XYZ file of C-alpha atoms in Angstrom:
515
model
C 10.411 -0.278 44.593
C 11.571 1.006 41.200
C 15.040 2.539 41.108
C 15.692 5.549 38.850
C 17.002 4.668 35.432
C 20.125 6.762 36.020
C 21.138 4.495 38.822
C 20.567 1.295 36.877
C 22.743 1.637 34.051
C 30.353 19.760 -6.517
C 27.799 21.877 -8.585
C 25.149 20.174 -6.610
C 27.001 21.002 -3.414
C 28.112 24.521 -4.328
C 31.683 25.478 -5.059
C 34.727 23.402 -4.273
C 36.167 26.501 -2.683
C 33.471 26.461 -0.024
C 34.186 22.808 0.654
C 37.893 23.395 0.935
C 37.408 26.366 3.224
C 35.157 24.499 5.594
C 36.915 21.149 5.640
C 34.059 19.209 4.058
C 35.336 16.380 1.884
C 33.497 15.753 -1.372
C 33.347 12.366 -3.094
C 31.754 12.695 -6.488
C 30.583 9.133 -7.343
C 26.899 8.405 -6.943
C 25.991 7.975 -3.280
C 23.811 5.323 -1.740
C 22.524 4.165 1.571
C 24.828 1.578 3.062
C 22.226 -1.109 3.609
C 19.839 -2.871 1.268
C 16.974 -0.422 1.504
C 14.133 0.780 3.671
C 11.655 -1.610 5.250
C 8.213 -1.356 6.810
C 5.983 1.677 6.477
C 8.931 3.753 5.193
C 8.548 1.833 1.915
C 5.047 3.189 1.413
C 3.847 6.621 0.255
C 6.453 6.737 -2.520
C 9.233 5.020 -0.597
C 12.313 6.236 1.280
C 15.639 6.408 -0.560
C 17.331 9.321 1.209
C 20.250 10.748 -0.732
C 20.402 8.023 -3.382
C 21.408 9.418 -6.742
C 23.186 12.407 -5.237
C 26.722 13.235 -4.157
C 28.563 12.057 -1.045
C 30.100 14.385 1.557
C 32.296 13.516 4.553
C 31.726 15.450 7.805
C 33.436 15.246 11.178
C 31.610 18.083 12.987
C 28.028 19.199 13.263
C 28.898 22.442 11.508
C 30.203 20.461 8.538
C 26.920 18.514 8.410
C 25.049 21.806 8.214
C 27.504 23.153 5.624
C 26.949 20.123 3.418
C 23.183 20.630 3.554
C 23.423 24.351 2.912
C 25.787 24.061 -0.048
C 23.241 22.103 -2.087
C 21.619 23.756 -5.083
C 18.185 23.314 -3.513
C 16.564 21.920 -0.379
C 15.626 18.777 -2.362
C 19.024 18.088 -3.977
C 19.922 14.502 -2.950
C 22.946 14.112 -0.703
C 24.563 11.434 1.471
C 26.526 12.806 4.424
C 29.032 10.323 5.838
C 29.757 11.155 9.464
C 32.807 10.044 11.419
C 33.865 11.203 14.866
C 32.065 12.901 17.749
C 29.441 15.558 17.076
C 28.741 17.941 19.977
C 26.839 21.120 20.738
C 30.187 22.909 20.723
C 31.083 21.921 17.153
C 27.598 22.469 15.679
C 26.911 26.006 14.515
C 24.069 27.498 12.515
C 24.836 27.695 8.785
C 22.824 29.499 6.091
C 22.358 28.600 2.432
C 19.908 27.648 -0.296
C 19.689 23.999 0.745
C 19.073 24.290 4.477
C 17.443 25.893 7.507
C 19.712 25.062 10.423
C 20.153 26.010 14.068
C 23.055 25.927 16.508
C 23.326 23.144 19.062
C 21.175 20.608 17.201
C 21.502 18.687 13.958
C 18.681 20.423 12.130
C 17.046 18.669 9.163
C 14.336 21.252 8.567
C 12.373 21.995 5.419
C 14.460 19.600 3.328
C 14.252 16.258 1.535
C 16.358 13.491 -0.001
C 19.081 13.209 2.664
C 21.024 10.257 4.081
C 23.028 10.718 7.294
C 25.213 7.641 7.845
C 28.009 6.814 10.257
C 31.186 5.450 8.656
C 34.722 4.420 9.572
C 35.382 4.418 13.300
C 31.778 5.460 13.916
C 29.618 8.516 14.467
C 28.663 9.589 17.999
C 26.240 12.473 18.576
C 27.131 13.253 22.156
C 24.571 15.345 24.090
C 23.203 16.667 20.778
C 19.964 15.576 19.175
C 18.855 15.059 15.577
C 15.793 17.192 14.811
C 13.730 16.361 11.699
C 11.077 18.965 10.923
C 8.968 19.697 7.840
C 11.086 17.204 5.906
C 10.728 14.023 3.883
C 12.716 11.130 2.414
C 15.310 11.051 5.204
C 17.578 8.142 6.186
C 19.567 8.116 9.451
C 21.791 5.070 9.737
C 24.632 3.615 11.816
C 24.854 6.420 14.378
C 24.941 6.651 18.182
C 22.973 9.471 19.811
C 23.493 9.716 23.560
C 22.593 11.756 26.637
C 20.521 14.483 24.979
C 19.011 16.734 27.670
C 16.121 19.162 27.902
C 17.360 20.582 31.189
C 20.815 20.980 32.639
C 23.793 21.672 30.408
C 24.113 21.390 27.527
C 20.543 21.149 26.244
C 19.516 20.105 22.746
C 16.416 19.099 20.792
C 14.039 19.277 23.743
C 15.773 16.282 25.287
C 14.962 13.888 22.402
C 17.732 11.799 20.858
C 15.842 11.781 17.533
C 12.736 13.940 17.282
C 10.353 14.398 14.343
C 7.582 16.972 14.079
C 5.577 19.275 11.799
C 4.687 17.507 8.555
C 7.422 14.889 8.371
C 7.042 11.814 6.206
C 9.077 8.897 4.904
C 11.884 8.530 7.429
C 13.961 5.388 7.937
C 16.157 5.156 11.047
C 18.276 2.023 10.955
C 21.072 0.486 13.035
C 21.087 3.360 15.501
C 22.032 3.288 19.176
C 19.952 5.722 21.234
C 21.007 6.119 24.864
C 20.203 8.201 27.921
C 21.418 8.093 31.506
C 18.117 8.467 33.281
C 14.610 9.806 33.066
C 12.867 13.164 33.130
C 14.076 13.999 36.621
C 17.640 13.698 35.355
C 16.917 16.049 32.430
C 16.157 13.580 29.631
C 13.038 13.091 27.506
C 12.310 10.570 24.742
C 14.748 8.596 22.638
C 12.578 8.465 19.494
C 9.633 10.871 19.318
C 7.166 11.604 16.483
C 4.461 14.259 16.579
C 2.498 16.904 14.686
C 1.802 14.947 11.480
C 4.755 12.568 11.259
C 3.987 9.664 8.959
C 5.476 6.614 7.226
C 8.418 5.989 9.536
C 10.432 2.834 10.220
C 12.807 2.202 13.143
C 14.806 -0.974 12.539
C 17.777 -2.825 14.000
C 18.335 -0.207 16.691
C 19.096 -0.173 20.423
C 17.186 2.056 22.857
C 18.602 1.896 26.384
C 18.664 3.462 29.853
C 15.872 5.987 29.515
C 12.685 6.872 31.291
C 10.910 7.114 27.918
C 11.498 5.043 24.817
C 9.437 7.199 22.500
C 6.004 8.399 21.474
C 3.813 8.803 18.405
C 1.632 11.814 19.190
C 2.512 14.432 21.791
C -0.952 14.673 23.369
C -4.375 13.069 23.190
C -5.333 15.695 20.603
C -2.277 15.043 18.410
C -3.755 12.068 16.588
C -2.686 12.557 12.934
C 0.588 10.608 13.118
C 1.754 7.238 11.833
C 1.798 4.623 10.552
C 5.123 3.473 11.967
C 7.053 0.188 11.873
C 9.326 -1.014 14.696
C 11.257 -4.205 13.994
C 14.377 -5.963 15.264
C 15.035 -3.331 17.923
C 16.301 -3.869 21.471
C 14.629 -1.907 24.263
C 16.566 -2.289 27.495
C 16.145 -0.647 30.905
C 13.314 1.617 29.741
C 10.602 2.790 32.117
C 7.789 3.321 29.579
C 6.748 4.242 26.019
C 8.079 1.369 23.927
C 6.303 3.099 22.220
C 3.339 5.241 23.344
C 0.814 5.429 20.465
C -1.784 8.193 20.532
C -4.259 7.482 17.764
C -1.497 6.030 15.577
C -1.085 2.634 13.945
C 2.138 0.714 14.495
C 3.493 -2.611 13.286
C 5.767 -3.978 16.006
C 7.544 -7.239 15.250
C 10.675 -9.201 16.206
C 11.756 -6.731 18.904
C 13.573 -7.754 22.085
C 12.361 -6.078 25.280
C 14.497 -6.472 28.408
C 13.703 -4.708 31.685
C 10.722 -2.603 30.693
C 10.124 -1.280 34.184
C 6.672 0.356 34.307
C 4.800 -0.043 31.005
C 5.682 -0.888 27.436
C 3.692 -0.739 24.211
C 0.903 1.687 25.080
C -1.740 2.310 22.388
C -4.321 4.833 23.580
C -6.875 7.316 22.213
C -7.686 4.911 19.377
C -4.113 3.853 18.691
C -3.588 0.381 17.233
C -0.607 -1.952 17.453
C 0.010 -5.166 15.535
C 2.414 -7.004 17.830
C 4.035 -10.057 16.227
C 6.766 -12.459 17.362
C 8.406 -10.212 19.946
C 10.311 -11.454 23.006
C 9.550 -9.747 26.349
C 11.837 -10.557 29.283
C 12.007 -9.495 32.947
C 9.463 -6.737 32.428
C 6.155 -5.325 33.625
C 2.943 -4.432 31.748
C 4.578 -4.725 28.346
C 1.321 -4.160 26.416
C -1.934 -2.353 27.156
C -3.496 1.068 27.615
C -2.037 2.881 30.611
C -2.443 6.252 32.396
C -5.654 7.134 30.545
C -9.273 6.117 30.131
C -9.018 6.604 26.332
C -8.720 3.037 25.039
C -6.253 1.678 22.516
C -6.235 -1.632 20.672
C -3.890 -4.462 19.742
C -3.547 -7.537 17.594
C -1.148 -10.111 19.010
C 0.429 -13.290 17.658
C 3.508 -15.384 18.340
C 4.969 -13.350 21.207
C 6.955 -14.812 24.111
C 6.459 -13.400 27.625
C 9.408 -14.475 29.782
C 9.065 -13.414 33.420
C 6.581 -10.654 32.665
C 4.352 -9.333 35.445
C 0.985 -7.620 34.992
C -0.858 -5.107 37.131
C -4.563 -5.248 37.910
C -7.002 -3.423 35.594
C -8.296 -0.052 36.776
C -10.031 3.091 35.559
C -6.859 4.269 33.800
C -5.046 0.977 33.538
C -5.908 -1.768 31.045
C -3.050 -4.271 30.750
C -3.329 -6.782 27.903
C -2.045 -9.642 30.100
C -1.547 -11.992 31.761
C -2.934 -13.797 28.691
C -2.938 -11.230 25.878
C -5.557 -11.668 23.203
C -6.364 -9.488 20.190
C -9.114 -6.865 20.372
C -8.646 -5.480 16.830
C -7.123 -6.330 13.462
C -4.487 -4.326 11.628
C -3.862 -4.749 7.894
C -0.218 -4.427 6.809
C 0.317 -3.200 3.220
C 3.923 -4.345 2.701
C 5.725 -7.685 2.576
C 7.787 -8.810 5.567
C 9.262 -11.986 7.030
C 8.940 -12.920 10.692
C 11.724 -14.557 12.663
C 10.510 -17.026 15.263
C 10.062 -15.283 18.610
C 12.311 -17.861 20.280
C 15.358 -16.635 18.347
C 14.633 -12.900 18.723
C 17.080 -12.408 21.657
C 19.954 -13.887 19.662
C 19.213 -12.328 16.274
C 18.557 -8.857 17.705
C 21.691 -9.030 19.858
C 23.704 -9.952 16.760
C 22.305 -7.242 14.485
C 20.865 -4.241 16.358
C 22.668 -0.985 17.017
C 25.394 1.119 15.442
C 28.737 -0.400 14.438
C 27.390 -3.920 13.909
C 28.308 -4.029 10.233
C 24.682 -3.219 9.251
C 23.892 -6.897 9.688
C 20.263 -7.950 9.373
C 18.244 -11.108 9.809
C 17.900 -13.420 6.829
C 14.345 -14.212 7.966
C 15.453 -17.545 9.409
C 17.136 -16.373 12.593
C 20.599 -15.953 11.074
C 22.522 -12.695 10.690
C 23.646 -11.649 7.228
C 25.178 -8.581 5.614
C 22.804 -7.335 2.935
C 23.731 -6.243 -0.534
C 22.408 -2.972 -1.865
C 19.185 -3.008 -3.844
C 18.452 -1.134 -7.071
C 16.067 1.246 -5.305
C 18.864 2.612 -3.139
C 22.029 2.261 -5.192
C 21.820 1.756 -8.902
C 21.889 4.409 -11.566
C 20.019 3.250 -14.656
C 21.531 3.460 -18.077
C 20.964 6.921 -19.434
C 21.753 8.852 -22.597
C 23.940 11.821 -21.690
C 22.409 13.885 -24.500
C 19.295 12.119 -25.792
C 18.163 13.149 -29.220
C 14.757 13.396 -30.791
C 15.360 10.271 -32.826
C 16.956 7.971 -30.207
C 14.582 5.506 -28.555
C 14.506 1.916 -27.294
C 13.195 -0.709 -29.633
C 9.512 -1.556 -29.654
C 6.259 0.347 -29.409
C 5.983 3.553 -27.418
C 3.129 2.641 -25.066
C 2.568 6.279 -24.099
C 0.928 7.077 -27.428
C -2.809 6.769 -26.850
C -2.422 6.544 -23.055
C -3.436 9.183 -20.511
C -1.282 11.377 -18.275
C -1.325 13.543 -15.173
C 1.132 15.048 -12.732
C 1.984 17.637 -10.133
C 1.471 21.364 -10.547
C 2.596 22.451 -14.022
C 4.131 25.646 -15.340
C 1.943 28.059 -17.249
C 1.446 27.161 -20.900
C 2.425 23.506 -20.578
C 0.315 20.352 -20.558
C 0.644 16.811 -19.212
C -0.561 15.621 -22.627
C 2.506 17.131 -24.283
C 4.672 14.282 -22.966
C 2.717 11.634 -24.887
C 1.884 13.355 -28.162
C 4.957 12.231 -30.123
C 5.940 15.857 -30.703
C 9.247 17.001 -29.213
C 8.296 20.582 -29.980
C 5.824 20.624 -27.067
C 6.624 19.891 -23.443
C 5.492 19.729 -19.815
C 7.343 21.644 -17.103
C 6.669 21.678 -13.327
C 5.778 24.935 -11.618
C 9.097 24.843 -9.749
C 12.404 22.998 -9.913
C 10.847 19.684 -8.880
C 7.666 17.850 -9.770
C 6.241 14.697 -11.313
C 4.480 13.575 -14.467
C 2.770 10.226 -15.045
C 1.634 7.986 -17.882
C -1.397 5.851 -17.108
C -3.539 3.193 -18.753
C -7.034 1.817 -18.196
C -5.660 -1.687 -17.596
C -2.414 -3.094 -16.225
C 0.485 -2.700 -18.659
C 3.970 -4.191 -18.430
C 6.723 -1.561 -18.517
C 10.497 -2.113 -18.190
C 11.966 0.976 -19.874
C 11.153 4.628 -20.206
C 12.773 7.315 -22.303
C 12.718 10.881 -21.000
C 13.371 13.417 -23.768
C 14.110 16.984 -22.742
C 12.828 19.873 -24.820
C 15.104 21.809 -27.132
C 17.182 24.276 -25.152
C 16.631 22.408 -21.864
C 18.952 19.433 -22.378
C 20.792 18.632 -19.156
C 18.416 20.551 -16.897
C 16.952 17.453 -15.238
C 19.057 16.437 -12.249
C 18.074 13.604 -9.904
C 14.844 11.654 -10.244
C 12.879 8.637 -9.135
C 10.651 6.324 -11.164
C 7.625 5.205 -9.140
C 4.991 2.526 -9.528
C 1.994 4.857 -9.529
C -0.291 2.084 -8.291
C 1.665 1.311 -5.117
C 4.118 4.186 -4.663
C 7.074 1.776 -4.800
C 10.343 3.188 -6.119
C 11.301 1.244 -9.263
C 14.667 2.970 -9.684
C 16.418 6.298 -9.176
C 19.266 8.226 -10.756
C 20.082 11.471 -12.524
C 19.916 12.893 -16.057
C 17.363 12.343 -18.821
C 17.501 9.497 -21.331
C 16.707 5.782 -21.422
C 15.948 4.285 -17.994
C 15.627 0.519 -17.455
C 14.179 -1.382 -14.485
C 12.625 -4.751 -13.721
C 9.511 -5.337 -15.830
C 6.503 -4.226 -13.781
C 2.791 -4.603 -14.487
C 1.024 -1.383 -13.536
C -1.639 1.080 -14.542
C 0.444 4.174 -13.830
C 4.165 4.970 -13.959
C 5.498 8.242 -12.547
C 8.682 10.156 -13.343
C 9.495 12.319 -10.304
C 12.118 15.058 -10.690
C 13.759 15.666 -7.301
C 16.347 18.225 -8.401
C 17.229 20.256 -11.500
C 19.953 22.591 -12.720
C 17.378 24.867 -14.376
C 13.685 24.684 -15.283
C 13.113 21.035 -16.319
C 11.146 20.506 -19.539
C 9.959 17.025 -20.524
C 9.155 16.901 -24.249
C 8.316 13.180 -24.318
C 7.796 10.518 -21.644
C 8.033 7.324 -23.701
C 7.239 3.930 -22.178
C 8.204 0.478 -23.441
C 7.510 -3.118 -22.444
């Protein structure tokens, strides 16, 4: 008989005066995520870089986290918030400002973008308070512990989810987190990692999920089917009753995870959901893969998994376990590169790397733990001209002349073509403070440098930006300020300059490209 889980156990930031008054500590050098960069589906759809290119703020209370968000010039101004100490419902108040939309009793990342929340120093513990991501994009949550978040009892927070995402969320990377509960729904808890209502391009990596009735879901009901894709890799699920995860209509890539004591059911694709399940290790568990509690079928592709003391129930009208000898009943195409550890070493490599306060160690792809170095997409600021002039340019031919162009919504009276006409007297400007403009060619062209020239009277208006491979959405580099930007030579048909923040209306006179 199953026992209950509970029994088993700056200008960009506003004025310095505001910071001083609230106790927020500002560090002005360029911020970056602490690890090498996002993985899995979070690398798609333009990539996930969080607060790269922005300022860094230190916070020791939930209110200070909200203050840091609210003090930004805009909801898209990049920021890295370093968290140390214990965050609780009691020290998390609602804060108002131009860069936020917060609520008391929950860490509210709502209607915002370009944010990294990372635990530092002695560690960050979110105790009985959840992290709620809503109507937001390009978010990184890293090296934090979130524990005992309840939907009933006292205190309550975030509907009982440790980390919950909903309502048009995309590009989120949660990495090296420890998500804990002390029981199931009857004890007041819900899911540890939930995604619903159009949440897309998410990766959960090197994390621990433990002691909960529900690991997490993708899709809140059988009609909430517009979520995913999601990647789960190098995570440890331990003493979880079900939902590791539950996939309603969503696609998930699930590889190199360690499952210990999954008590009722595990990976549960249903209502058309698909799971690619590679090189995982399942131990002392029951019904770790299949469609359960519904007659709406899901599908799976399996390879290289190890099933160590796993039991399987008999098939029924609402019960379709994949075992005892799991075989594939679909195929799932993965659009990004990844390296699989052998399933036999998954228990050791996941134990050595997963969870908060493990030094952000990762697998080297050969079953050994390593500490990664930061990659250009998350840390470097390209060489820029502080005040580019109309005559300064890299050597070589400007490949933009004679090419084509497009972009996001533009301000009245401007044209995409103005950025490639060789005339600094004309310009393109987005309809708001952020936007993107692209140069494109009919055939693949090698590009390693661009030169962004601002229009007369608008010098210095461009704040943070990203340069994207328009063919794949990959982030080639990121930084702030106009001028010459260098990156690894890339063959592409389209290169995009995406402005993610600005001091005033940005105006791009010329978008020059060079081999």
